[in-house]
Short mmCIF file of C-alpha atoms and ligand atoms in Angstrom, two decimals:
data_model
loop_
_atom_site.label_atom_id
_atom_site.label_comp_id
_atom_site.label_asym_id
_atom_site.label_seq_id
_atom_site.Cartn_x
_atom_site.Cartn_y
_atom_site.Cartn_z
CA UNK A 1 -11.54 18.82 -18.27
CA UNK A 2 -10.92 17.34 -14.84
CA UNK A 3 -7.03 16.33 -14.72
CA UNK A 4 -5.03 15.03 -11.55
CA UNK A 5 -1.64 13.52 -11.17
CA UNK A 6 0.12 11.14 -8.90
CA UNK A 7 3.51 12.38 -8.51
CA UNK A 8 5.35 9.45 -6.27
CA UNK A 9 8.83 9.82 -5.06
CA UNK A 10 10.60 7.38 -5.79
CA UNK A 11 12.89 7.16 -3.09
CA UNK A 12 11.09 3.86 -1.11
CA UNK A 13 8.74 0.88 -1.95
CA UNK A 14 5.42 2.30 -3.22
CA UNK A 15 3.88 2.32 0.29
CA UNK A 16 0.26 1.89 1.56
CA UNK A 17 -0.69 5.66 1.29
CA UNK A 18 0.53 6.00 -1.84
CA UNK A 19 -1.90 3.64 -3.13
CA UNK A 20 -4.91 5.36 -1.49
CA UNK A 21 -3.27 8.88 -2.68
CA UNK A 22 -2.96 7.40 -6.50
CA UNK A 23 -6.47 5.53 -6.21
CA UNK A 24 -8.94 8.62 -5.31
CA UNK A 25 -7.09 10.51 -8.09
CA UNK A 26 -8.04 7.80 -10.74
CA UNK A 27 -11.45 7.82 -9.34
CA UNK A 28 -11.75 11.01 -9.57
CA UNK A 29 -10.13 11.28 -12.98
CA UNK A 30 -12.31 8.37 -14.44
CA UNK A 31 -15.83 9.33 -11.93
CA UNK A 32 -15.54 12.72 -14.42
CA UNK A 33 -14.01 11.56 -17.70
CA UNK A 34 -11.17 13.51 -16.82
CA UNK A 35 -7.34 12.60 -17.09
CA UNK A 36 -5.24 10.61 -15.02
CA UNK A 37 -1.39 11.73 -14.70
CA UNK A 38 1.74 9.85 -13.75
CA UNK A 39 4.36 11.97 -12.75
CA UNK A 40 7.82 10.87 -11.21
CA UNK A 41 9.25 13.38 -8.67
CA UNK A 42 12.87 11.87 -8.85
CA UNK A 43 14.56 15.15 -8.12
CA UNK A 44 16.40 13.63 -4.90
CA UNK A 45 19.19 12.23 -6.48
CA UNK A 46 20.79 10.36 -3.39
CA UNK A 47 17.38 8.61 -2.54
CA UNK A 48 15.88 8.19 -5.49
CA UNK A 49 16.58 4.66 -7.29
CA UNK A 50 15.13 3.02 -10.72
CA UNK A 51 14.19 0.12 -8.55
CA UNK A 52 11.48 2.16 -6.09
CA UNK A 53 10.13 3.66 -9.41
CA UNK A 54 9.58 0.28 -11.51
CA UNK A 55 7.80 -0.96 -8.20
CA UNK A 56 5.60 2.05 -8.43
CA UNK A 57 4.63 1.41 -11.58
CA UNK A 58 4.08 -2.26 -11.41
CA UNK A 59 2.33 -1.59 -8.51
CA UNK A 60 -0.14 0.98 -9.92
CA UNK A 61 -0.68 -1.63 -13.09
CA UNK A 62 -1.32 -4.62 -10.41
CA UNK A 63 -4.09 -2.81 -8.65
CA UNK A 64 -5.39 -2.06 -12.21
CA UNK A 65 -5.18 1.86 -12.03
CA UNK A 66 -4.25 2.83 -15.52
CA UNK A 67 -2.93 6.40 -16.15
CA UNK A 68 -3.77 8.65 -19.50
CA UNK A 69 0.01 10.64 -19.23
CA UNK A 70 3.03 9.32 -17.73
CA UNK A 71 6.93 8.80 -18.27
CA UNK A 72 6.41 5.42 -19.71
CA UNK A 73 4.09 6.19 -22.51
CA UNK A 74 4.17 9.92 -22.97
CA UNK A 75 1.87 12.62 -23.35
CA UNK A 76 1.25 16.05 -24.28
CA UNK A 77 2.64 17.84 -21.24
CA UNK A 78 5.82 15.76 -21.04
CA UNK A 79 8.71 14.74 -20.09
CA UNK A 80 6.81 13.11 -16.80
CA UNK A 81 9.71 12.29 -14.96
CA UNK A 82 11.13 15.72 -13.24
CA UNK A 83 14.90 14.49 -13.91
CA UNK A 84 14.69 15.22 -17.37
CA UNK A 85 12.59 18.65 -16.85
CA UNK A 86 15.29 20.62 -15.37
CA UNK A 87 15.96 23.43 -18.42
CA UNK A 88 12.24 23.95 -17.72
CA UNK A 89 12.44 24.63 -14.13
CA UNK A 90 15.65 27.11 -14.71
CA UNK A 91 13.39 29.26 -17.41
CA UNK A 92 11.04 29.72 -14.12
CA UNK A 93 13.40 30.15 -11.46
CA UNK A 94 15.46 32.63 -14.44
CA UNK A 95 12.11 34.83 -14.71
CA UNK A 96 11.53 34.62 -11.04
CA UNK A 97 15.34 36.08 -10.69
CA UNK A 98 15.01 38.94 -13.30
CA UNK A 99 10.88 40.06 -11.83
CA UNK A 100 12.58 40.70 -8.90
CA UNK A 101 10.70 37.82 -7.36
CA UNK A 102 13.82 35.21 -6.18
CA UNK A 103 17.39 36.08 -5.51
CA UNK A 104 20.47 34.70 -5.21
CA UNK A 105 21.76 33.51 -1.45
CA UNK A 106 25.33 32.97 -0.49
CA UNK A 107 24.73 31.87 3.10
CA UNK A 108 27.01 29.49 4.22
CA UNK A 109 25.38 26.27 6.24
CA UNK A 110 27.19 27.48 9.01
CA UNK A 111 26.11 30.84 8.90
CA UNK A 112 22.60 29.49 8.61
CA UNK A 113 23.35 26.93 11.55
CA UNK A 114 24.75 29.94 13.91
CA UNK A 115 21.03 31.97 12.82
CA UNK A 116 19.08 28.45 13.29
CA UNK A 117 20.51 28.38 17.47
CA UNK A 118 20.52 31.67 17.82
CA UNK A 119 16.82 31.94 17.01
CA UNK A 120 15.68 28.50 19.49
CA UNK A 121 17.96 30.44 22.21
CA UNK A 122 15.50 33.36 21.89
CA UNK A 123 13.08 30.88 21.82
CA UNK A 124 11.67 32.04 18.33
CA UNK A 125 11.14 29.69 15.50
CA UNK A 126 13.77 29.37 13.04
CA UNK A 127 14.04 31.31 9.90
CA UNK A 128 16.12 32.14 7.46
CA UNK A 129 17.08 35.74 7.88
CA UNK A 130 16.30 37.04 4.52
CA UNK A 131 20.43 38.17 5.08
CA UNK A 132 21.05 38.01 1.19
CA UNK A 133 17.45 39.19 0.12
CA UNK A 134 18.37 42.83 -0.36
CA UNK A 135 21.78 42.44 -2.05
CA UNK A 136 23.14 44.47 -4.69
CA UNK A 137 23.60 43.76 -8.56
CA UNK A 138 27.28 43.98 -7.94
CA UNK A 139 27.24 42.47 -4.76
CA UNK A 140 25.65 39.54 -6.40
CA UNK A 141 28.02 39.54 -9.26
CA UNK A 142 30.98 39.57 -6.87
CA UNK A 143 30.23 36.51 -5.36
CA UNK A 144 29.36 34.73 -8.08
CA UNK A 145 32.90 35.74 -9.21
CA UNK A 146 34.30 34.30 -6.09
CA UNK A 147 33.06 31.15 -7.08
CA UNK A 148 30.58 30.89 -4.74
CA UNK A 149 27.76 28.41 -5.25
CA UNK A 150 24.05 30.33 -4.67
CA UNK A 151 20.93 29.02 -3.96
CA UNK A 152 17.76 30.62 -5.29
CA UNK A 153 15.43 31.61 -2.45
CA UNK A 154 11.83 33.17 -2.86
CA UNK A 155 11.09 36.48 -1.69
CA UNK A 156 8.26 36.03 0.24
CA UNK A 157 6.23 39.09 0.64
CA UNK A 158 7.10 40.02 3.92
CA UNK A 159 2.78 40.72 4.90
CA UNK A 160 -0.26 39.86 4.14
CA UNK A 161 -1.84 36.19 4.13
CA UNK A 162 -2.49 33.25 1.88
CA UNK A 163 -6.03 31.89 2.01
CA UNK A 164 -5.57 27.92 0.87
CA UNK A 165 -9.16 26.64 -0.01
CA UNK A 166 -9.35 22.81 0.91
CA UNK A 167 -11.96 20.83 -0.40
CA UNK A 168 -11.90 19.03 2.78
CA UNK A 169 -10.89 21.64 5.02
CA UNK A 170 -12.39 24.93 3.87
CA UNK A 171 -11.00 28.00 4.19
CA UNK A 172 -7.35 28.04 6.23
CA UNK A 173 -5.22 30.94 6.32
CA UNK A 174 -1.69 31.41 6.46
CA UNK A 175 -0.19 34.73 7.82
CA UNK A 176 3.15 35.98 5.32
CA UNK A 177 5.14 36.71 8.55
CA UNK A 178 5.27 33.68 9.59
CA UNK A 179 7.07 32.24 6.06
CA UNK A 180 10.33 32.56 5.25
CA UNK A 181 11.86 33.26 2.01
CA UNK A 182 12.41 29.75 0.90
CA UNK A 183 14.99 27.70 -1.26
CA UNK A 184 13.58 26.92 -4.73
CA UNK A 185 16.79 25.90 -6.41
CA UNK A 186 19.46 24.15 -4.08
CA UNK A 187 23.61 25.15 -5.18
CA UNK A 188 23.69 21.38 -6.94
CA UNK A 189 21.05 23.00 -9.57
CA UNK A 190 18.60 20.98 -8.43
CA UNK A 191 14.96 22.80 -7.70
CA UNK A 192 13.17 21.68 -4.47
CA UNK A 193 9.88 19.52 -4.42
CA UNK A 194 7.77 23.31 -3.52
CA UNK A 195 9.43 24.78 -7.02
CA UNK A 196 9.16 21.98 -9.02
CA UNK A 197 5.96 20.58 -8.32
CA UNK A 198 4.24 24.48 -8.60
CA UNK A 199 5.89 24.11 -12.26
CA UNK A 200 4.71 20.83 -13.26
CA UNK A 201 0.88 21.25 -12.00
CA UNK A 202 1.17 24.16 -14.09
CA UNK A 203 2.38 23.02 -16.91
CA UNK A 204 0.48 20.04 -17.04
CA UNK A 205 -2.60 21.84 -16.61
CA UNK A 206 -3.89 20.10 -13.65
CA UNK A 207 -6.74 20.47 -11.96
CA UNK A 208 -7.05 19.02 -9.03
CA UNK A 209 -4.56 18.48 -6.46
CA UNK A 210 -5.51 15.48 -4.40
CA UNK A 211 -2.69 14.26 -1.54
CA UNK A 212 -2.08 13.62 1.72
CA UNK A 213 -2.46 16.17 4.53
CA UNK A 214 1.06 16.30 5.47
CA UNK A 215 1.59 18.63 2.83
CA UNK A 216 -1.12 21.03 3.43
CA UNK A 217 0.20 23.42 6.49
CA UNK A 218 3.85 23.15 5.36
CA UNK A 219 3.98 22.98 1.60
CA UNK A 220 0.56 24.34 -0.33
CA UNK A 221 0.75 28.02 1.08
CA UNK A 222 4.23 28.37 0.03
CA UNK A 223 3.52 26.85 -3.64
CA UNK A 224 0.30 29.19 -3.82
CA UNK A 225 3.21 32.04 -3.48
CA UNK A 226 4.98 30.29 -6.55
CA UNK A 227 1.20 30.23 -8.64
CA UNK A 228 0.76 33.92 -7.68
CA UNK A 229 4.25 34.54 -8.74
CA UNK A 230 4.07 33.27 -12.03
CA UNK A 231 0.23 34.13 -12.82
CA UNK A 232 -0.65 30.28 -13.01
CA UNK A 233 -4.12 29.47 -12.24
CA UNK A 234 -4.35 27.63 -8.44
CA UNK A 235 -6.08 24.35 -9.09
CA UNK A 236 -8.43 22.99 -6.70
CA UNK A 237 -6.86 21.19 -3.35
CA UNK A 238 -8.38 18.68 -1.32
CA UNK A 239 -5.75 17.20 1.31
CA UNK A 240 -6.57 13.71 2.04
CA UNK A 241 -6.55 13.30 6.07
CA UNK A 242 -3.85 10.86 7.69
CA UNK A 243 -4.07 7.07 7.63
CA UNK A 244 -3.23 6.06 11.56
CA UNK A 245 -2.61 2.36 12.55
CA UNK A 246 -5.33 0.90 14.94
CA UNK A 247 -3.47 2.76 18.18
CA UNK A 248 -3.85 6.06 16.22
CA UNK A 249 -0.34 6.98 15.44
CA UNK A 250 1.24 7.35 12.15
CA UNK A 251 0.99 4.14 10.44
CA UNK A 252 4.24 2.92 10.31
CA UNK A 253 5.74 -1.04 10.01
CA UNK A 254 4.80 -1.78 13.79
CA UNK A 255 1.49 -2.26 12.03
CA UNK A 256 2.35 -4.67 9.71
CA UNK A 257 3.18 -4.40 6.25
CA UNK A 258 3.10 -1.08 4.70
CA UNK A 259 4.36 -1.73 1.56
CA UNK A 260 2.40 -2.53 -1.63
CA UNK A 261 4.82 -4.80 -2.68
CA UNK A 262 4.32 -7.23 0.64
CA UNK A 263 0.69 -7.26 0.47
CA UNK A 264 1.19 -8.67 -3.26
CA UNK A 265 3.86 -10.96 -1.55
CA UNK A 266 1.59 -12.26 1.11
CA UNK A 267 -0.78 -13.01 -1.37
CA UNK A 268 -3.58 -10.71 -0.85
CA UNK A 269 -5.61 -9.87 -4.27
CA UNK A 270 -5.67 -6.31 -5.91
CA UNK A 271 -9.35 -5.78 -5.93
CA UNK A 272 -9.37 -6.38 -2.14
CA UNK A 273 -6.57 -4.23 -1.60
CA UNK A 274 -8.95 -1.74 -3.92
CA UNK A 275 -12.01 -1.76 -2.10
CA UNK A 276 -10.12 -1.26 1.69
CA UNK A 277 -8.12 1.47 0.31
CA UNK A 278 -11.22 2.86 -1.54
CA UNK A 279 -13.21 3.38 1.69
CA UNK A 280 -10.07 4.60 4.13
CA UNK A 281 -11.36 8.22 4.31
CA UNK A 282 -14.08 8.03 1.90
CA UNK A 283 -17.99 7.17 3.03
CA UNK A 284 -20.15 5.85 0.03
CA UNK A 285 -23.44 6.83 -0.03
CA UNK A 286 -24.59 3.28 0.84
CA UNK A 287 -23.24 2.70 4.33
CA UNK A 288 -23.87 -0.26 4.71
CA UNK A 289 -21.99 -1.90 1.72
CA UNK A 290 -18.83 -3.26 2.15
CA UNK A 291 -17.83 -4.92 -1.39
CA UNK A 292 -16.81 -2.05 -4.15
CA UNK A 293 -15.19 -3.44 -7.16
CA UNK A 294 -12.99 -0.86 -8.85
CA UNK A 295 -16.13 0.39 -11.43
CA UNK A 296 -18.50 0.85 -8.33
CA UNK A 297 -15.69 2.93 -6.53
CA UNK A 298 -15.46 5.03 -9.93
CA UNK A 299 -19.56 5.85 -10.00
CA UNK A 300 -19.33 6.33 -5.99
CA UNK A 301 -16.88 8.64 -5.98
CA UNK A 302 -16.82 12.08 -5.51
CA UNK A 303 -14.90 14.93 -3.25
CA UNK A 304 -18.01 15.88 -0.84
CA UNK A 305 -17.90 12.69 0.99
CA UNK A 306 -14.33 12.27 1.62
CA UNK A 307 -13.77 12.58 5.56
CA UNK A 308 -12.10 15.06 7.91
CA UNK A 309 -11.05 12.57 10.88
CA UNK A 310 -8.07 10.62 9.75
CA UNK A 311 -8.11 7.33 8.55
CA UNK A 312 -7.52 4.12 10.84
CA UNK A 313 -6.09 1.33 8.93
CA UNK A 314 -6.85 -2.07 10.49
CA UNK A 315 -5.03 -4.77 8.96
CA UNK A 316 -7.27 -7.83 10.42
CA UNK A 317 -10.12 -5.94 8.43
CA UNK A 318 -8.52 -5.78 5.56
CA UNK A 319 -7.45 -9.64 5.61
CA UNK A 320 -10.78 -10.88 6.52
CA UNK A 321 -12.03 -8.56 3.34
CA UNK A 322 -9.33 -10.51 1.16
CA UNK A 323 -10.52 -13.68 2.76
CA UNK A 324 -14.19 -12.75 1.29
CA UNK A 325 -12.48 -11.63 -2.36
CA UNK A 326 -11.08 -15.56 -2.38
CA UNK A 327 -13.57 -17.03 -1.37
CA UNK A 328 -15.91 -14.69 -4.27
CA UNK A 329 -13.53 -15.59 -6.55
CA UNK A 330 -13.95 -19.06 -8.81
CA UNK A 331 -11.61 -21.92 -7.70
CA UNK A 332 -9.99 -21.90 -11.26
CA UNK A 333 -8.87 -18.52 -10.76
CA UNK A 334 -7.97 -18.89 -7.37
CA UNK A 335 -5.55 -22.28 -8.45
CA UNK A 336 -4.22 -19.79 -11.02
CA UNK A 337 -3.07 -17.54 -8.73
CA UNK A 338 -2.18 -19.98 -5.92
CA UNK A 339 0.26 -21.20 -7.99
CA UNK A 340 2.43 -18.58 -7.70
CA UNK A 341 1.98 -18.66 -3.61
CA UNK A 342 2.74 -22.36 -3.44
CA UNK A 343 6.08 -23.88 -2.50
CA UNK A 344 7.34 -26.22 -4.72
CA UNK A 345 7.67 -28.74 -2.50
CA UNK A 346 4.38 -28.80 -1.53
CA UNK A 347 3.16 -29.01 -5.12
CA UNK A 348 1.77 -32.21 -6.50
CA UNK A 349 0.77 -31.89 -9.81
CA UNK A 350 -1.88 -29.54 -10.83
CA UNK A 351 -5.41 -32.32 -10.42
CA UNK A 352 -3.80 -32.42 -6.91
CA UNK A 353 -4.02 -28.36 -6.57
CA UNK A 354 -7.28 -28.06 -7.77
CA UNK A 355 -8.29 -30.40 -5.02
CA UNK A 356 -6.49 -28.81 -2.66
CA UNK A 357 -8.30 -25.27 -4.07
CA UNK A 358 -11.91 -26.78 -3.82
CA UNK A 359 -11.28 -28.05 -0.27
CA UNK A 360 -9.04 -25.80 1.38
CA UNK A 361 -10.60 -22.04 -0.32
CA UNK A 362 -12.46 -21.12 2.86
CA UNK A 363 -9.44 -21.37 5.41
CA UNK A 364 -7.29 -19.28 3.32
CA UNK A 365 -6.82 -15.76 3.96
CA UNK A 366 -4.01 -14.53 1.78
CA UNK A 367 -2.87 -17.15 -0.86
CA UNK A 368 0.52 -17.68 0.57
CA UNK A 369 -1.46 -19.18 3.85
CA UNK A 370 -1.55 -22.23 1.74
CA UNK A 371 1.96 -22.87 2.90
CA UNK A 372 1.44 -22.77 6.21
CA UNK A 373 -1.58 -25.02 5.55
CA UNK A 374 0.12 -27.71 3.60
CA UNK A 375 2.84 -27.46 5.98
CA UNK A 376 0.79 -28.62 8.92
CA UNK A 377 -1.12 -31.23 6.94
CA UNK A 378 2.46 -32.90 5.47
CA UNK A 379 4.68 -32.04 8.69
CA UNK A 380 2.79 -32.35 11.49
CA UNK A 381 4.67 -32.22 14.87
CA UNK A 382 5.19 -35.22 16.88
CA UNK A 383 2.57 -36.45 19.57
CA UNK A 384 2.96 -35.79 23.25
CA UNK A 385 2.59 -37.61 25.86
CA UNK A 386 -0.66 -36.93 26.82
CA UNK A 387 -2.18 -37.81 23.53
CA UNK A 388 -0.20 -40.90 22.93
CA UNK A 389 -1.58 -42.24 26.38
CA UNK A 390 -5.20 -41.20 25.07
CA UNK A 391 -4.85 -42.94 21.84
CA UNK A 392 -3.66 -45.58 23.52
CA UNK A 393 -7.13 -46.45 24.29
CA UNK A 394 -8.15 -46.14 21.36
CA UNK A 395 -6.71 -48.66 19.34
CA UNK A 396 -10.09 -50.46 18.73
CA UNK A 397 -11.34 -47.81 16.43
CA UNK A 398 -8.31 -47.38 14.94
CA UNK A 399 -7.57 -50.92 14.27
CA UNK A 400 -11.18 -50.77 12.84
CA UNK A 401 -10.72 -47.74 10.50
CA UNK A 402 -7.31 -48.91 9.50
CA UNK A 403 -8.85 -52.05 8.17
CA UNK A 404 -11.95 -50.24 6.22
CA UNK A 405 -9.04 -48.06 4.90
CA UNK A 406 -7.42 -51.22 3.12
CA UNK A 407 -10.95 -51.94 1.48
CA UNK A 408 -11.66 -49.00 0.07
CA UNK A 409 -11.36 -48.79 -3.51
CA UNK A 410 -12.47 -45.09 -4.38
CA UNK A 411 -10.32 -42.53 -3.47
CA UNK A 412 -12.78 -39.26 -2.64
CA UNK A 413 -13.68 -36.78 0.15
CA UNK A 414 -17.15 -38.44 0.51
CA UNK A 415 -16.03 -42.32 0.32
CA UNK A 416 -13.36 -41.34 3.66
CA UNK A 417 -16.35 -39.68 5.05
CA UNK A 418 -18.58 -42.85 4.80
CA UNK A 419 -15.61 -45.22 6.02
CA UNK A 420 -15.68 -43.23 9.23
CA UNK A 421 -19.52 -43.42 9.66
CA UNK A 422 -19.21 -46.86 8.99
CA UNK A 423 -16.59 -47.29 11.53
CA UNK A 424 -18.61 -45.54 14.06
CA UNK A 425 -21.70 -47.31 13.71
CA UNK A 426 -19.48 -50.93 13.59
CA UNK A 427 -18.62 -49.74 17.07
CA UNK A 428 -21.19 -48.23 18.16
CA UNK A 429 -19.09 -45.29 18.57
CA UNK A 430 -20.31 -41.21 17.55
CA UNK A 431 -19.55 -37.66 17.03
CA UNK A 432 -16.78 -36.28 19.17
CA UNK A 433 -15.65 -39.49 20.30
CA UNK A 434 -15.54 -41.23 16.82
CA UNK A 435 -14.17 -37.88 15.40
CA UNK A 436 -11.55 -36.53 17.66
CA UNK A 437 -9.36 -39.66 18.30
CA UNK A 438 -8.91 -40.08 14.45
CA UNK A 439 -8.02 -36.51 14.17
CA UNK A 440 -5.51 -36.66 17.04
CA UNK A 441 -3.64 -40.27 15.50
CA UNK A 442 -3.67 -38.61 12.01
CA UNK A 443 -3.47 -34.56 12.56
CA UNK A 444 -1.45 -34.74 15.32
CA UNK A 445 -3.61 -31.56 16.41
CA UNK A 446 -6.80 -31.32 18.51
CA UNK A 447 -8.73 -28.94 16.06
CA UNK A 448 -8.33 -28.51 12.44
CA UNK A 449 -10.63 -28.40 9.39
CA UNK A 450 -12.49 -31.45 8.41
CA UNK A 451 -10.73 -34.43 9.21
CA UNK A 452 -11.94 -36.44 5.98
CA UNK A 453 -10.64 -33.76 4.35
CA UNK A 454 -7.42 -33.87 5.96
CA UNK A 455 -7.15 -37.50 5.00
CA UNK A 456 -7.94 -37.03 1.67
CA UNK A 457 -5.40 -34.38 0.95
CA UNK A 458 -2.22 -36.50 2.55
CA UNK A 459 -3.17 -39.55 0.47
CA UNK A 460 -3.66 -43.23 1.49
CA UNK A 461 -0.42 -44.60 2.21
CA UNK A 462 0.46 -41.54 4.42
CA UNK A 463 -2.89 -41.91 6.72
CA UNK A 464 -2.09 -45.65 6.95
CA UNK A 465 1.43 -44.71 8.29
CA UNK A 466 0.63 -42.35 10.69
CA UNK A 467 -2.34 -44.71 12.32
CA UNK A 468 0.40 -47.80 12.10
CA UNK A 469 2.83 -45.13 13.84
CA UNK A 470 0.18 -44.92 16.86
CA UNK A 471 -0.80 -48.60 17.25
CA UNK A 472 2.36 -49.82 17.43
CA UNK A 473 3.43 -47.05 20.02
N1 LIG B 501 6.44 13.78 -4.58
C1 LIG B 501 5.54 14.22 -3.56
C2 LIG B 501 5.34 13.11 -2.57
O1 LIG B 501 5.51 11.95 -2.92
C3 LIG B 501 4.24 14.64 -4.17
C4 LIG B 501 3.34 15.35 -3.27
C5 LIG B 501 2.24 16.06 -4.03
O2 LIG B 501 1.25 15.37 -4.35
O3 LIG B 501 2.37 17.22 -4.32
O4 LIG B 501 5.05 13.35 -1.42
#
């Protein structure tokens, strides 16, 4: 049985490639009826905070991935979160110790600091000079004795070559010499993220170890060490290429929001957020399509079509796809959720929000862009100049509309539409020049979505005021 994790840190905000790193595991968990893992990697006790895992969490149940094993509901592999695995990881790094395969390293930081400049002076890369790798029984004892605190380091075979097969990749191989025997359990007690999360794929039998690239030259040859080690099976990798902002660096907060938690903030939906993520580094076999919901991602998926060439995130794209979701989405929904977006101030009662739903759905982008909206429909900014002189010739055809304003005794989109027709025709008046000098007396603004629409949504009384405002100016 196919079974993958996603093993977060949770030492920031769950962030944008987190999400795509946790979504191709559940579709790949789900696509094969496998299992889908939640695993907290909290062993970085300085960064990592309660507050950065609950938003993990929540943010994983908002975008609808559900997970079979985790810390909050258990499982048959568990505890999920490593904090509370540590006796594990010492019966490990304890057999390590007595096979001969880890030892015990005094070396000071400074002593490791005077190695680290005395290696760049020589110009070679720094490593750790496997000083402590050959000490005695009693040496070891005496130190301990001294009250020295040890770190664990693994002896790295000091030839030979790991072969790491990538799903994505192939074949890369990773000459011995050019590893160092590295730390696997740090003098606080604590085991390092290459110890620990050897142990826990283990343990928890999985599979398939989907992630980002970043950890593929640095980390997966020296955890294949730890499988060989212990005689653990080596599951399946398949290192997810980079996701680069539109300029092709790292994608980083000069590209706009990279945390989950904004883009819920903003107002965009899940299931957009689902189907950009879904396709940034994976080609479905239909090329052409462009709208995956969650279940279509699930049958679509599969490792063979995920992409070499990193990953370019464009934010515009994935706002116009939101844009779409809203606009797919039925206007009762949508008031649902807008609800949550809209400022109280700008919040009538709820007859008045489904009005404002049915007319305003296709400008709106991300929900919270109904703020902005409302904003420039209730506080528009004064007139210049230049348009009070222009409307000052028009005072005929507002005079005119003002009046058919008084008489009209329905209150709808389509009635304000006929009242300016009517107007038009009285004068003789059409299209841009009937149109634009009402929108500039009541928007304010030269462009703008409909202008009966406008009129509609600030009410009566409020149109009347503004046109008064420019008459008697
Ligand atoms: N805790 C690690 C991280 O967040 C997990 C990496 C892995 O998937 O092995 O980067």
């Amino acid at each position: 049985m196919i079974r993958v994790r996603f093993p977060p840190s949770p030492t920031g905000y769950m962030h944008i490639g987190n999400v795509r790193t946790a979504l191709f595991n559940y579709l790949y968990a789900r696509k094969n009826n496998g299992k889908f893992i939640l695993r907290i990697e909290d062993t970085d006790k300085e960064r990592s905070k309660k507050e950065y895992e609950d938003d993990i969490i929540n943010g994983l149940k908002w975008l609808g991935l559900d997970w079979d094993e985790g810390p909050d509901i258990g499982g048959p592999f568990g505890p999920y979160r490593q904090s509370e695995r540590l006796d594990i990881y010492y019966s490990y790094i304890n057999k390590l110790l007595n096979e001969g395969k880890a030892y015990y390293c005094f070396c000071s930081e400074e002593e490791l600091e005077k190695d680290r400049e005395e290696a760049l002076r020589k110009g070679l890369m720094p490593k750790y000079s496997r000083r402590c790798r050959n000490l005695t029984k009693e040496q070891v004892q005496e130190k301990l004795d001294k009250g020295i605190k040890p770190v664990v380091r693994f002896k790295t075979p000091l030839n030979g070559e790991i072969i790491v097969k990538d799903e994505i990749r192939g074949d890369l191989t990773f000459p011995l010499e050019n590893l160092d025997d590295f730390v696997i359990l740090r003098s606080d007690g604590i085991p390092t993220y290459n110890f620990a999360v050897v142990i826990d794929d283990a343990l928890m039998k999985i599979t398939d170890v989907i992630r980002g690239e970043d950890h593929l030259h640095g980390n997966t040859p020296r955890q294949i060490l730890i499988y060989n080690a212990l005689n653990f099976d080596i599951p399946n990798f398949a290192h997810l290429p980079m996701i680069l902002g539109e300029d092709h660096t790292r994608l980083s907060k000069r590209h706009g929001s990279v945390s989950l938690k904004d883009y819920k903030n903003e107002g965009y939906l899940p299931e957009a957020l689902v189907n950009y993520m879904g396709l940034l580094g994976f080609s479905p076999e239909n090329k052409e399509k462009e709208f995956f919901s969650l279940e279509e991602l699930i049958s679509e998926f599969n490792l063979k079509n995920l992409s070499k060439s990193n990953a370019i995130f464009s934010s515009s794209k994935l706002k116009w796809l939101n844009h779409k979701y809203i606009e797919m989405t039925d206007n009762k929904k949508v008031t649902e959720l807008i609800k949550k977006y809209i400022n109280d101030q700008f919040l009538v009662d709820d007859e008045w929000l489904k009005d404002v739903v049915r007319l305003l759905k296709e400008h709106i982008f991300v929900l919270s862009d109904i703020n902005y909206i409302l904003n420039d429909i209730f506080n528009p900014l004064p007139l210049d100049n230049e348009k009070i002189v222009f409307l000052n010739e028009q005072k005929n055809l507002l005079n005119e509309f003002l009046i058919g304003l008084e008489n009209l005794n329905q209150w709808n989109e389509n009635e304000i539409l006929n009242l300016i027709r009517d107007t038009g025709k009285k004068l003789g008046i059409k299209g841009k020049n009937l149109y634009y000098p009402l929108r500039v007396a009541i928007s304010h603004k030269e462009e703008g979505f409909e202008i009966y629409v406008y009129i509609y949504l600030i009410g009566k009384e409020e149109t009347k005021k503004r046109i008064m405002e420019v008459i008697n100016s």
